[in-house]
């Protein structure tokens, strides 16, 4: 980075890979501003702004006259949130990095790894009349919310004389690793393997792409310093199957037994998929990021999460 000090704003990101990103930025000497509702303080050295990102006036007041080289939005889940963010930050930053998700490809079913072109946010329809203020609706429509949020950021400016919004949508693969994984997904497998309880999976269970928690923090930190825009897939090399995840968990559960039960309908276990939509990471690799291989870091990731590391 040549010793250049950057002004970086991180919206949310007080846990899991978000807090790792903030730590990396501070360690690099960047000036970091963390925006959240005040539920938890940022790391020492970061400026803390308390605001409700769903409340445009609250966010405007908190920002004041501040400007940033880069904004990293860790908690943008809906097109309404994206619209507010775009209005607030359009003239406050030269680059806006949104943490998106592999789930934008949830309607794909491809035997080959999907590229960014599979979901073009410039042609995704945005429907602001949907109940985006209802947390249950947002949870149930996670992929759709992210797709529409990307679409808002990618849209042409209302005034043709204005420049396009300089956004990046980092489509993050399923994240594993760390002793602070709050999702409980690997614990789901560990508890069933420990007791021999059946693990529900689709009758045809597809592999998926993953990324280690430290690797996605590295990726976001790297992306802050780059100039590219638009969607980019962030995934380690190689796919993993549910069977491989179970084997890694079972290796740390003495006497356990893995029983996979195929089901035609109903809820299945996390990290089991009836459709194939692993992500192609070629664009990010060509831009200069070096990914690891999922099978190489999987045992360490599982050990960290299960407290065996």
PDB file of C-alpha atoms in Angstrom:
ATOM      1  CA  UNK A   1       0.000   0.000   0.000  1.00  0.00           C
ATOM      2  CA  UNK A   2       3.044   2.236  -0.042  1.00  0.00           C
ATOM      3  CA  UNK A   3       2.392   3.649   3.424  1.00  0.00           C
ATOM      4  CA  UNK A   4      -0.742   5.534   2.316  1.00  0.00           C
ATOM      5  CA  UNK A   5      -3.173   6.008   5.200  1.00  0.00           C
ATOM      6  CA  UNK A   6      -6.758   5.425   4.126  1.00  0.00           C
ATOM      7  CA  UNK A   7      -9.999   6.605   5.706  1.00  0.00           C
ATOM      8  CA  UNK A   8     -12.217   3.520   5.851  1.00  0.00           C
ATOM      9  CA  UNK A   9     -15.754   3.281   7.181  1.00  0.00           C
ATOM     10  CA  UNK A  10     -17.068  -0.126   8.266  1.00  0.00           C
ATOM     11  CA  UNK A  11     -20.828  -0.437   8.726  1.00  0.00           C
ATOM     12  CA  UNK A  12     -21.559  -3.209  11.219  1.00  0.00           C
ATOM     13  CA  UNK A  13     -18.890  -5.863  11.335  1.00  0.00           C
ATOM     14  CA  UNK A  14     -18.454  -6.232  15.089  1.00  0.00           C
ATOM     15  CA  UNK A  15     -18.321 -10.011  14.945  1.00  0.00           C
ATOM     16  CA  UNK A  16     -16.843 -12.912  13.005  1.00  0.00           C
ATOM     17  CA  UNK A  17     -15.003 -11.870   9.833  1.00  0.00           C
ATOM     18  CA  UNK A  18     -16.114  -8.237  10.176  1.00  0.00           C
ATOM     19  CA  UNK A  19     -14.115  -7.759  13.354  1.00  0.00           C
ATOM     20  CA  UNK A  20     -11.136  -9.457  11.709  1.00  0.00           C
ATOM     21  CA  UNK A  21     -11.350  -6.995   8.823  1.00  0.00           C
ATOM     22  CA  UNK A  22     -11.377  -4.034  11.221  1.00  0.00           C
ATOM     23  CA  UNK A  23      -8.345  -5.439  13.051  1.00  0.00           C
ATOM     24  CA  UNK A  24      -6.462  -5.781   9.757  1.00  0.00           C
ATOM     25  CA  UNK A  25      -7.276  -2.208   8.747  1.00  0.00           C
ATOM     26  CA  UNK A  26      -6.126  -0.818  12.086  1.00  0.00           C
ATOM     27  CA  UNK A  27      -2.937  -2.904  11.996  1.00  0.00           C
ATOM     28  CA  UNK A  28      -2.193  -1.445   8.555  1.00  0.00           C
ATOM     29  CA  UNK A  29      -2.399   2.062   9.970  1.00  0.00           C
ATOM     30  CA  UNK A  30      -5.694   3.022   8.348  1.00  0.00           C
ATOM     31  CA  UNK A  31      -8.098   5.457   9.987  1.00  0.00           C
ATOM     32  CA  UNK A  32     -11.144   3.326  10.711  1.00  0.00           C
ATOM     33  CA  UNK A  33     -14.652   4.503  11.546  1.00  0.00           C
ATOM     34  CA  UNK A  34     -17.132   1.854  12.724  1.00  0.00           C
ATOM     35  CA  UNK A  35     -20.860   2.563  12.429  1.00  0.00           C
ATOM     36  CA  UNK A  36     -23.396   0.555  14.406  1.00  0.00           C
ATOM     37  CA  UNK A  37     -26.359   0.994  16.730  1.00  0.00           C
ATOM     38  CA  UNK A  38     -24.127   1.159  19.779  1.00  0.00           C
ATOM     39  CA  UNK A  39     -24.689  -2.381  20.988  1.00  0.00           C
ATOM     40  CA  UNK A  40     -20.961  -3.093  21.059  1.00  0.00           C
ATOM     41  CA  UNK A  41     -17.895  -0.842  20.943  1.00  0.00           C
ATOM     42  CA  UNK A  42     -15.342  -1.118  18.130  1.00  0.00           C
ATOM     43  CA  UNK A  43     -11.736  -2.149  18.732  1.00  0.00           C
ATOM     44  CA  UNK A  44      -9.407   0.337  20.364  1.00  0.00           C
ATOM     45  CA  UNK A  45      -8.148   2.824  17.810  1.00  0.00           C
ATOM     46  CA  UNK A  46     -11.343   3.000  15.745  1.00  0.00           C
ATOM     47  CA  UNK A  47     -13.754   5.931  15.751  1.00  0.00           C
ATOM     48  CA  UNK A  48     -17.237   4.866  16.832  1.00  0.00           C
ATOM     49  CA  UNK A  49     -20.353   6.422  15.289  1.00  0.00           C
ATOM     50  CA  UNK A  50     -23.735   5.357  16.659  1.00  0.00           C
ATOM     51  CA  UNK A  51     -26.498   5.321  14.057  1.00  0.00           C
ATOM     52  CA  UNK A  52     -29.395   3.216  12.808  1.00  0.00           C
ATOM     53  CA  UNK A  53     -28.533   2.358   9.216  1.00  0.00           C
ATOM     54  CA  UNK A  54     -32.255   1.867   8.512  1.00  0.00           C
ATOM     55  CA  UNK A  55     -32.891   5.510   9.481  1.00  0.00           C
ATOM     56  CA  UNK A  56     -31.548   7.855   6.796  1.00  0.00           C
ATOM     57  CA  UNK A  57     -31.629  10.930   9.025  1.00  0.00           C
ATOM     58  CA  UNK A  58     -29.814   9.090  11.797  1.00  0.00           C
ATOM     59  CA  UNK A  59     -27.124   7.972   9.378  1.00  0.00           C
ATOM     60  CA  UNK A  60     -26.803  11.451   7.839  1.00  0.00           C
ATOM     61  CA  UNK A  61     -26.435  13.062  11.265  1.00  0.00           C
ATOM     62  CA  UNK A  62     -23.788  10.555  12.305  1.00  0.00           C
ATOM     63  CA  UNK A  63     -21.783  11.095   9.126  1.00  0.00           C
ATOM     64  CA  UNK A  64     -21.840  14.880   9.350  1.00  0.00           C
ATOM     65  CA  UNK A  65     -19.259  16.202   6.906  1.00  0.00           C
ATOM     66  CA  UNK A  66     -17.083  13.075   6.990  1.00  0.00           C
ATOM     67  CA  UNK A  67     -15.817  11.533   3.769  1.00  0.00           C
ATOM     68  CA  UNK A  68     -14.057   8.210   3.248  1.00  0.00           C
ATOM     69  CA  UNK A  69     -11.785   6.576   0.723  1.00  0.00           C
ATOM     70  CA  UNK A  70     -13.725   3.330   1.085  1.00  0.00           C
ATOM     71  CA  UNK A  71     -16.892   2.185   2.840  1.00  0.00           C
ATOM     72  CA  UNK A  72     -17.302  -1.513   3.693  1.00  0.00           C
ATOM     73  CA  UNK A  73     -20.930  -2.419   4.360  1.00  0.00           C
ATOM     74  CA  UNK A  74     -21.154  -5.680   6.295  1.00  0.00           C
ATOM     75  CA  UNK A  75     -24.857  -5.543   7.083  1.00  0.00           C
ATOM     76  CA  UNK A  76     -26.770  -4.558   3.927  1.00  0.00           C
ATOM     77  CA  UNK A  77     -29.575  -7.096   3.517  1.00  0.00           C
ATOM     78  CA  UNK A  78     -32.347  -5.291   1.635  1.00  0.00           C
ATOM     79  CA  UNK A  79     -32.899  -2.884  -1.259  1.00  0.00           C
ATOM     80  CA  UNK A  80     -34.261  -0.301   1.181  1.00  0.00           C
ATOM     81  CA  UNK A  81     -31.023  -0.361   3.144  1.00  0.00           C
ATOM     82  CA  UNK A  82     -29.069  -0.113  -0.110  1.00  0.00           C
ATOM     83  CA  UNK A  83     -31.100   2.909  -1.245  1.00  0.00           C
ATOM     84  CA  UNK A  84     -30.423   4.731   2.017  1.00  0.00           C
ATOM     85  CA  UNK A  85     -26.734   3.862   1.868  1.00  0.00           C
ATOM     86  CA  UNK A  86     -26.421   5.004  -1.725  1.00  0.00           C
ATOM     87  CA  UNK A  87     -28.027   8.363  -0.992  1.00  0.00           C
ATOM     88  CA  UNK A  88     -25.954   8.945   2.136  1.00  0.00           C
ATOM     89  CA  UNK A  89     -22.589   7.850   0.734  1.00  0.00           C
ATOM     90  CA  UNK A  90     -22.846   8.838  -2.947  1.00  0.00           C
ATOM     91  CA  UNK A  91     -20.732  11.934  -2.354  1.00  0.00           C
ATOM     92  CA  UNK A  92     -18.908  10.723   0.727  1.00  0.00           C
ATOM     93  CA  UNK A  93     -16.823   7.897  -0.702  1.00  0.00           C
ATOM     94  CA  UNK A  94     -14.981   6.981  -3.875  1.00  0.00           C
ATOM     95  CA  UNK A  95     -15.666   3.250  -3.363  1.00  0.00           C
ATOM     96  CA  UNK A  96     -18.410   1.247  -1.678  1.00  0.00           C
ATOM     97  CA  UNK A  97     -17.784  -2.427  -0.856  1.00  0.00           C
ATOM     98  CA  UNK A  98     -20.891  -4.411   0.027  1.00  0.00           C
ATOM     99  CA  UNK A  99     -20.607  -7.866   1.554  1.00  0.00           C
ATOM    100  CA  UNK A 100     -23.005  -9.968  -0.515  1.00  0.00           C
ATOM    101  CA  UNK A 101     -23.427 -13.741  -0.625  1.00  0.00           C
ATOM    102  CA  UNK A 102     -23.296 -16.931  -2.668  1.00  0.00           C
ATOM    103  CA  UNK A 103     -27.051 -17.070  -2.046  1.00  0.00           C
ATOM    104  CA  UNK A 104     -27.615 -14.566  -4.853  1.00  0.00           C
ATOM    105  CA  UNK A 105     -27.184 -17.669  -7.044  1.00  0.00           C
ATOM    106  CA  UNK A 106     -29.899 -19.637  -5.219  1.00  0.00           C
ATOM    107  CA  UNK A 107     -31.969 -19.910  -8.407  1.00  0.00           C
ATOM    108  CA  UNK A 108     -29.078 -21.386 -10.350  1.00  0.00           C
ATOM    109  CA  UNK A 109     -28.512 -25.121 -10.714  1.00  0.00           C
ATOM    110  CA  UNK A 110     -25.277 -25.500 -12.614  1.00  0.00           C
ATOM    111  CA  UNK A 111     -22.993 -28.512 -12.854  1.00  0.00           C
ATOM    112  CA  UNK A 112     -20.133 -26.074 -13.481  1.00  0.00           C
ATOM    113  CA  UNK A 113     -19.022 -23.295 -11.152  1.00  0.00           C
ATOM    114  CA  UNK A 114     -21.067 -20.137 -11.688  1.00  0.00           C
ATOM    115  CA  UNK A 115     -19.440 -16.871 -12.704  1.00  0.00           C
ATOM    116  CA  UNK A 116     -20.534 -13.377 -11.725  1.00  0.00           C
ATOM    117  CA  UNK A 117     -22.381 -12.996 -15.039  1.00  0.00           C
ATOM    118  CA  UNK A 118     -24.974 -15.561 -13.895  1.00  0.00           C
ATOM    119  CA  UNK A 119     -26.611 -12.809 -11.813  1.00  0.00           C
ATOM    120  CA  UNK A 120     -26.293  -9.371 -13.385  1.00  0.00           C
ATOM    121  CA  UNK A 121     -27.539  -6.832 -10.802  1.00  0.00           C
ATOM    122  CA  UNK A 122     -28.160  -4.288 -13.566  1.00  0.00           C
ATOM    123  CA  UNK A 123     -31.150  -6.329 -14.744  1.00  0.00           C
ATOM    124  CA  UNK A 124     -32.449  -7.587 -11.385  1.00  0.00           C
ATOM    125  CA  UNK A 125     -35.910  -6.178 -10.636  1.00  0.00           C
ATOM    126  CA  UNK A 126     -36.236  -4.190  -7.410  1.00  0.00           C
ATOM    127  CA  UNK A 127     -39.503  -4.313  -5.451  1.00  0.00           C
ATOM    128  CA  UNK A 128     -39.552  -1.881  -2.555  1.00  0.00           C
ATOM    129  CA  UNK A 129     -43.194  -2.724  -1.762  1.00  0.00           C
ATOM    130  CA  UNK A 130     -42.206  -6.075  -0.253  1.00  0.00           C
ATOM    131  CA  UNK A 131     -42.097  -6.179   3.591  1.00  0.00           C
ATOM    132  CA  UNK A 132     -38.374  -5.514   3.875  1.00  0.00           C
ATOM    133  CA  UNK A 133     -38.876  -4.120   7.384  1.00  0.00           C
ATOM    134  CA  UNK A 134     -40.070  -7.525   8.635  1.00  0.00           C
ATOM    135  CA  UNK A 135     -37.070  -9.492  10.020  1.00  0.00           C
ATOM    136  CA  UNK A 136     -38.783 -12.842   9.385  1.00  0.00           C
ATOM    137  CA  UNK A 137     -39.429 -11.916   5.758  1.00  0.00           C
ATOM    138  CA  UNK A 138     -35.824 -10.768   5.313  1.00  0.00           C
ATOM    139  CA  UNK A 139     -34.492 -14.007   6.833  1.00  0.00           C
ATOM    140  CA  UNK A 140     -36.728 -16.095   4.577  1.00  0.00           C
ATOM    141  CA  UNK A 141     -35.708 -14.084   1.493  1.00  0.00           C
ATOM    142  CA  UNK A 142     -32.015 -13.626   2.246  1.00  0.00           C
ATOM    143  CA  UNK A 143     -30.763 -14.276  -1.284  1.00  0.00           C
ATOM    144  CA  UNK A 144     -33.470 -12.115  -2.876  1.00  0.00           C
ATOM    145  CA  UNK A 145     -32.724  -9.265  -0.482  1.00  0.00           C
ATOM    146  CA  UNK A 146     -29.051  -9.361  -1.374  1.00  0.00           C
ATOM    147  CA  UNK A 147     -29.803  -9.536  -5.112  1.00  0.00           C
ATOM    148  CA  UNK A 148     -32.060  -6.512  -4.928  1.00  0.00           C
ATOM    149  CA  UNK A 149     -29.575  -4.616  -2.727  1.00  0.00           C
ATOM    150  CA  UNK A 150     -26.901  -5.206  -5.356  1.00  0.00           C
ATOM    151  CA  UNK A 151     -29.334  -4.006  -8.025  1.00  0.00           C
ATOM    152  CA  UNK A 152     -29.883  -0.720  -6.200  1.00  0.00           C
ATOM    153  CA  UNK A 153     -26.137  -0.092  -5.989  1.00  0.00           C
ATOM    154  CA  UNK A 154     -25.623  -1.046  -9.649  1.00  0.00           C
ATOM    155  CA  UNK A 155     -28.437   1.107 -11.048  1.00  0.00           C
ATOM    156  CA  UNK A 156     -27.725   4.130 -13.214  1.00  0.00           C
ATOM    157  CA  UNK A 157     -27.804   7.438 -11.295  1.00  0.00           C
ATOM    158  CA  UNK A 158     -31.119   9.320 -11.381  1.00  0.00           C
ATOM    159  CA  UNK A 159     -29.371  12.261 -13.023  1.00  0.00           C
ATOM    160  CA  UNK A 160     -27.466  11.144 -16.152  1.00  0.00           C
ATOM    161  CA  UNK A 161     -24.934  13.880 -15.430  1.00  0.00           C
ATOM    162  CA  UNK A 162     -23.938  12.169 -12.170  1.00  0.00           C
ATOM    163  CA  UNK A 163     -21.280   9.439 -12.126  1.00  0.00           C
ATOM    164  CA  UNK A 164     -22.207   5.799 -11.528  1.00  0.00           C
ATOM    165  CA  UNK A 165     -22.062   4.651  -7.914  1.00  0.00           C
ATOM    166  CA  UNK A 166     -18.621   3.006  -7.421  1.00  0.00           C
ATOM    167  CA  UNK A 167     -19.743  -0.209  -5.752  1.00  0.00           C
ATOM    168  CA  UNK A 168     -18.284  -3.678  -5.261  1.00  0.00           C
ATOM    169  CA  UNK A 169     -20.483  -6.652  -4.316  1.00  0.00           C
ATOM    170  CA  UNK A 170     -18.357  -9.356  -2.682  1.00  0.00           C
ATOM    171  CA  UNK A 171     -20.317 -12.574  -3.091  1.00  0.00           C
ATOM    172  CA  UNK A 172     -19.046 -14.561  -0.139  1.00  0.00           C
ATOM    173  CA  UNK A 173     -19.028 -18.365  -0.145  1.00  0.00           C
ATOM    174  CA  UNK A 174     -20.154 -20.305   2.924  1.00  0.00           C
ATOM    175  CA  UNK A 175     -17.785 -19.299   5.737  1.00  0.00           C
ATOM    176  CA  UNK A 176     -16.161 -21.804   8.089  1.00  0.00           C
ATOM    177  CA  UNK A 177     -13.618 -21.592  10.893  1.00  0.00           C
ATOM    178  CA  UNK A 178     -12.847 -19.632  14.022  1.00  0.00           C
ATOM    179  CA  UNK A 179     -13.838 -20.285  17.625  1.00  0.00           C
ATOM    180  CA  UNK A 180     -16.406 -17.469  17.366  1.00  0.00           C
ATOM    181  CA  UNK A 181     -18.603 -18.971  14.638  1.00  0.00           C
ATOM    182  CA  UNK A 182     -22.012 -17.904  15.936  1.00  0.00           C
ATOM    183  CA  UNK A 183     -24.085 -19.814  13.362  1.00  0.00           C
ATOM    184  CA  UNK A 184     -24.077 -23.194  15.112  1.00  0.00           C
ATOM    185  CA  UNK A 185     -24.013 -25.019  11.780  1.00  0.00           C
ATOM    186  CA  UNK A 186     -21.028 -27.258  12.506  1.00  0.00           C
ATOM    187  CA  UNK A 187     -22.359 -27.853  16.017  1.00  0.00           C
ATOM    188  CA  UNK A 188     -25.494 -29.205  14.325  1.00  0.00           C
ATOM    189  CA  UNK A 189     -23.372 -31.928  12.738  1.00  0.00           C
ATOM    190  CA  UNK A 190     -21.263 -32.563  15.829  1.00  0.00           C
ATOM    191  CA  UNK A 191     -24.276 -33.132  18.064  1.00  0.00           C
ATOM    192  CA  UNK A 192     -25.824 -35.611  15.645  1.00  0.00           C
ATOM    193  CA  UNK A 193     -22.609 -37.469  14.936  1.00  0.00           C
ATOM    194  CA  UNK A 194     -21.963 -37.730  18.674  1.00  0.00           C
ATOM    195  CA  UNK A 195     -25.329 -39.464  19.237  1.00  0.00           C
ATOM    196  CA  UNK A 196     -25.738 -41.192  15.873  1.00  0.00           C
ATOM    197  CA  UNK A 197     -28.891 -39.180  15.174  1.00  0.00           C
ATOM    198  CA  UNK A 198     -29.721 -39.056  11.445  1.00  0.00           C
ATOM    199  CA  UNK A 199     -28.613 -35.993   9.515  1.00  0.00           C
ATOM    200  CA  UNK A 200     -31.285 -34.887   7.023  1.00  0.00           C
ATOM    201  CA  UNK A 201     -29.979 -34.128   3.529  1.00  0.00           C
ATOM    202  CA  UNK A 202     -31.631 -33.840   0.088  1.00  0.00           C
ATOM    203  CA  UNK A 203     -32.012 -37.077  -1.849  1.00  0.00           C
ATOM    204  CA  UNK A 204     -29.558 -35.638  -4.376  1.00  0.00           C
ATOM    205  CA  UNK A 205     -27.071 -33.679  -2.282  1.00  0.00           C
ATOM    206  CA  UNK A 206     -24.835 -31.231  -4.163  1.00  0.00           C
ATOM    207  CA  UNK A 207     -21.381 -29.922  -3.202  1.00  0.00           C
ATOM    208  CA  UNK A 208     -20.780 -26.213  -2.539  1.00  0.00           C
ATOM    209  CA  UNK A 209     -17.990 -23.652  -2.298  1.00  0.00           C
ATOM    210  CA  UNK A 210     -16.588 -22.423   1.012  1.00  0.00           C
ATOM    211  CA  UNK A 211     -14.085 -19.925   2.385  1.00  0.00           C
ATOM    212  CA  UNK A 212     -12.203 -19.781   5.688  1.00  0.00           C
ATOM    213  CA  UNK A 213     -13.088 -16.951   8.068  1.00  0.00           C
ATOM    214  CA  UNK A 214      -9.520 -15.621   7.975  1.00  0.00           C
ATOM    215  CA  UNK A 215      -9.443 -15.841   4.189  1.00  0.00           C
ATOM    216  CA  UNK A 216     -12.585 -13.759   3.701  1.00  0.00           C
ATOM    217  CA  UNK A 217     -11.201 -11.154   6.118  1.00  0.00           C
ATOM    218  CA  UNK A 218      -8.011 -11.135   4.017  1.00  0.00           C
ATOM    219  CA  UNK A 219     -10.088 -10.823   0.855  1.00  0.00           C
ATOM    220  CA  UNK A 220     -12.091  -7.844   2.096  1.00  0.00           C
ATOM    221  CA  UNK A 221      -8.924  -6.145   3.325  1.00  0.00           C
ATOM    222  CA  UNK A 222      -7.353  -6.703  -0.099  1.00  0.00           C
ATOM    223  CA  UNK A 223     -10.482  -5.439  -1.880  1.00  0.00           C
ATOM    224  CA  UNK A 224     -10.346  -2.183   0.094  1.00  0.00           C
ATOM    225  CA  UNK A 225      -7.033  -1.400  -1.594  1.00  0.00           C
ATOM    226  CA  UNK A 226      -8.071  -2.297  -5.139  1.00  0.00           C
ATOM    227  CA  UNK A 227      -9.840  -0.273  -7.844  1.00  0.00           C
ATOM    228  CA  UNK A 228     -12.202  -2.774  -9.495  1.00  0.00           C
ATOM    229  CA  UNK A 229     -15.967  -2.455  -9.213  1.00  0.00           C
ATOM    230  CA  UNK A 230     -18.997  -4.687  -9.688  1.00  0.00           C
ATOM    231  CA  UNK A 231     -19.721  -8.218  -8.433  1.00  0.00           C
ATOM    232  CA  UNK A 232     -16.863 -10.536  -7.478  1.00  0.00           C
ATOM    233  CA  UNK A 233     -17.007 -14.105  -6.169  1.00  0.00           C
ATOM    234  CA  UNK A 234     -14.954 -14.894  -3.061  1.00  0.00           C
ATOM    235  CA  UNK A 235     -14.445 -18.632  -2.546  1.00  0.00           C
ATOM    236  CA  UNK A 236     -11.577 -20.987  -1.820  1.00  0.00           C
ATOM    237  CA  UNK A 237     -10.532 -23.366  -4.576  1.00  0.00           C
ATOM    238  CA  UNK A 238     -12.528 -26.578  -4.744  1.00  0.00           C
ATOM    239  CA  UNK A 239     -15.949 -27.643  -3.544  1.00  0.00           C
ATOM    240  CA  UNK A 240     -16.844 -29.617  -0.436  1.00  0.00           C
ATOM    241  CA  UNK A 241     -19.588 -32.192   0.044  1.00  0.00           C
ATOM    242  CA  UNK A 242     -21.673 -32.766   3.144  1.00  0.00           C
ATOM    243  CA  UNK A 243     -19.894 -36.095   3.492  1.00  0.00           C
ATOM    244  CA  UNK A 244     -16.510 -34.330   3.630  1.00  0.00           C
ATOM    245  CA  UNK A 245     -17.760 -31.921   6.275  1.00  0.00           C
ATOM    246  CA  UNK A 246     -19.125 -34.814   8.315  1.00  0.00           C
ATOM    247  CA  UNK A 247     -15.841 -36.704   8.013  1.00  0.00           C
ATOM    248  CA  UNK A 248     -13.918 -33.676   9.311  1.00  0.00           C
ATOM    249  CA  UNK A 249     -16.322 -33.359  12.236  1.00  0.00           C
ATOM    250  CA  UNK A 250     -16.368 -37.097  12.966  1.00  0.00           C
ATOM    251  CA  UNK A 251     -12.561 -37.121  13.192  1.00  0.00           C
ATOM    252  CA  UNK A 252     -12.943 -34.943  16.312  1.00  0.00           C
ATOM    253  CA  UNK A 253     -15.884 -36.811  17.862  1.00  0.00           C
ATOM    254  CA  UNK A 254     -14.543 -40.093  19.267  1.00  0.00           C
ATOM    255  CA  UNK A 255     -17.059 -42.908  19.037  1.00  0.00           C
ATOM    256  CA  UNK A 256     -19.430 -40.853  16.929  1.00  0.00           C
ATOM    257  CA  UNK A 257     -21.370 -42.163  13.983  1.00  0.00           C
ATOM    258  CA  UNK A 258     -22.403 -40.348  10.784  1.00  0.00           C
ATOM    259  CA  UNK A 259     -25.861 -41.282   9.517  1.00  0.00           C
ATOM    260  CA  UNK A 260     -27.077 -39.342   6.497  1.00  0.00           C
ATOM    261  CA  UNK A 261     -30.805 -39.638   5.776  1.00  0.00           C
ATOM    262  CA  UNK A 262     -32.086 -38.473   2.395  1.00  0.00           C
ATOM    263  CA  UNK A 263     -35.418 -36.658   2.512  1.00  0.00           C
ATOM    264  CA  UNK A 264     -37.712 -35.674  -0.352  1.00  0.00           C
ATOM    265  CA  UNK A 265     -39.172 -32.610   1.377  1.00  0.00           C
ATOM    266  CA  UNK A 266     -38.860 -30.622   4.556  1.00  0.00           C
ATOM    267  CA  UNK A 267     -35.980 -28.954   6.324  1.00  0.00           C
ATOM    268  CA  UNK A 268     -32.505 -30.312   5.653  1.00  0.00           C
ATOM    269  CA  UNK A 269     -29.250 -29.815   7.506  1.00  0.00           C
ATOM    270  CA  UNK A 270     -27.109 -26.737   6.904  1.00  0.00           C
ATOM    271  CA  UNK A 271     -24.472 -27.152   4.210  1.00  0.00           C
ATOM    272  CA  UNK A 272     -26.610 -29.629   2.267  1.00  0.00           C
ATOM    273  CA  UNK A 273     -28.012 -28.497  -1.071  1.00  0.00           C
ATOM    274  CA  UNK A 274     -30.470 -29.890  -3.588  1.00  0.00           C
ATOM    275  CA  UNK A 275     -29.048 -27.554  -6.256  1.00  0.00           C
ATOM    276  CA  UNK A 276     -25.517 -27.024  -7.493  1.00  0.00           C
ATOM    277  CA  UNK A 277     -24.241 -23.462  -7.580  1.00  0.00           C
ATOM    278  CA  UNK A 278     -20.617 -23.469  -6.553  1.00  0.00           C
ATOM    279  CA  UNK A 279     -18.850 -20.216  -7.373  1.00  0.00           C
ATOM    280  CA  UNK A 280     -16.127 -19.635  -9.929  1.00  0.00           C
ATOM    281  CA  UNK A 281     -13.387 -17.453  -8.385  1.00  0.00           C
ATOM    282  CA  UNK A 282     -11.556 -16.708 -11.654  1.00  0.00           C
ATOM    283  CA  UNK A 283     -12.319 -12.979 -11.668  1.00  0.00           C
ATOM    284  CA  UNK A 284     -10.869 -12.407  -8.203  1.00  0.00           C
ATOM    285  CA  UNK A 285      -7.835 -14.558  -8.988  1.00  0.00           C
ATOM    286  CA  UNK A 286      -7.177 -12.596 -12.192  1.00  0.00           C
ATOM    287  CA  UNK A 287      -7.447  -9.362 -10.226  1.00  0.00           C
ATOM    288  CA  UNK A 288      -4.653 -10.626  -8.002  1.00  0.00           C
ATOM    289  CA  UNK A 289      -6.059 -12.432  -4.963  1.00  0.00           C
ATOM    290  CA  UNK A 290      -4.602 -15.845  -4.137  1.00  0.00           C
ATOM    291  CA  UNK A 291      -7.119 -18.260  -2.654  1.00  0.00           C
ATOM    292  CA  UNK A 292      -6.331 -21.336  -0.601  1.00  0.00           C
ATOM    293  CA  UNK A 293      -7.818 -24.786  -1.121  1.00  0.00           C
ATOM    294  CA  UNK A 294     -10.866 -25.683   0.934  1.00  0.00           C
ATOM    295  CA  UNK A 295      -9.797 -29.274   1.536  1.00  0.00           C
ATOM    296  CA  UNK A 296      -6.477 -28.084   2.945  1.00  0.00           C
ATOM    297  CA  UNK A 297      -7.920 -25.795   5.612  1.00  0.00           C
ATOM    298  CA  UNK A 298     -11.112 -27.765   6.406  1.00  0.00           C
ATOM    299  CA  UNK A 299      -9.712 -29.881   9.299  1.00  0.00           C
ATOM    300  CA  UNK A 300      -8.278 -26.774  10.982  1.00  0.00           C
ATOM    301  CA  UNK A 301     -11.521 -24.837  10.499  1.00  0.00           C
ATOM    302  CA  UNK A 302     -13.613 -27.598  12.051  1.00  0.00           C
ATOM    303  CA  UNK A 303     -11.192 -27.960  14.975  1.00  0.00           C
ATOM    304  CA  UNK A 304     -11.340 -24.216  15.658  1.00  0.00           C
ATOM    305  CA  UNK A 305     -15.125 -24.083  15.657  1.00  0.00           C
ATOM    306  CA  UNK A 306     -15.552 -27.174  17.819  1.00  0.00           C
ATOM    307  CA  UNK A 307     -12.949 -25.984  20.318  1.00  0.00           C
ATOM    308  CA  UNK A 308     -10.494 -28.762  19.497  1.00  0.00           C
ATOM    309  CA  UNK A 309      -7.723 -26.529  18.098  1.00  0.00           C
TER     310      UNK A 309
END
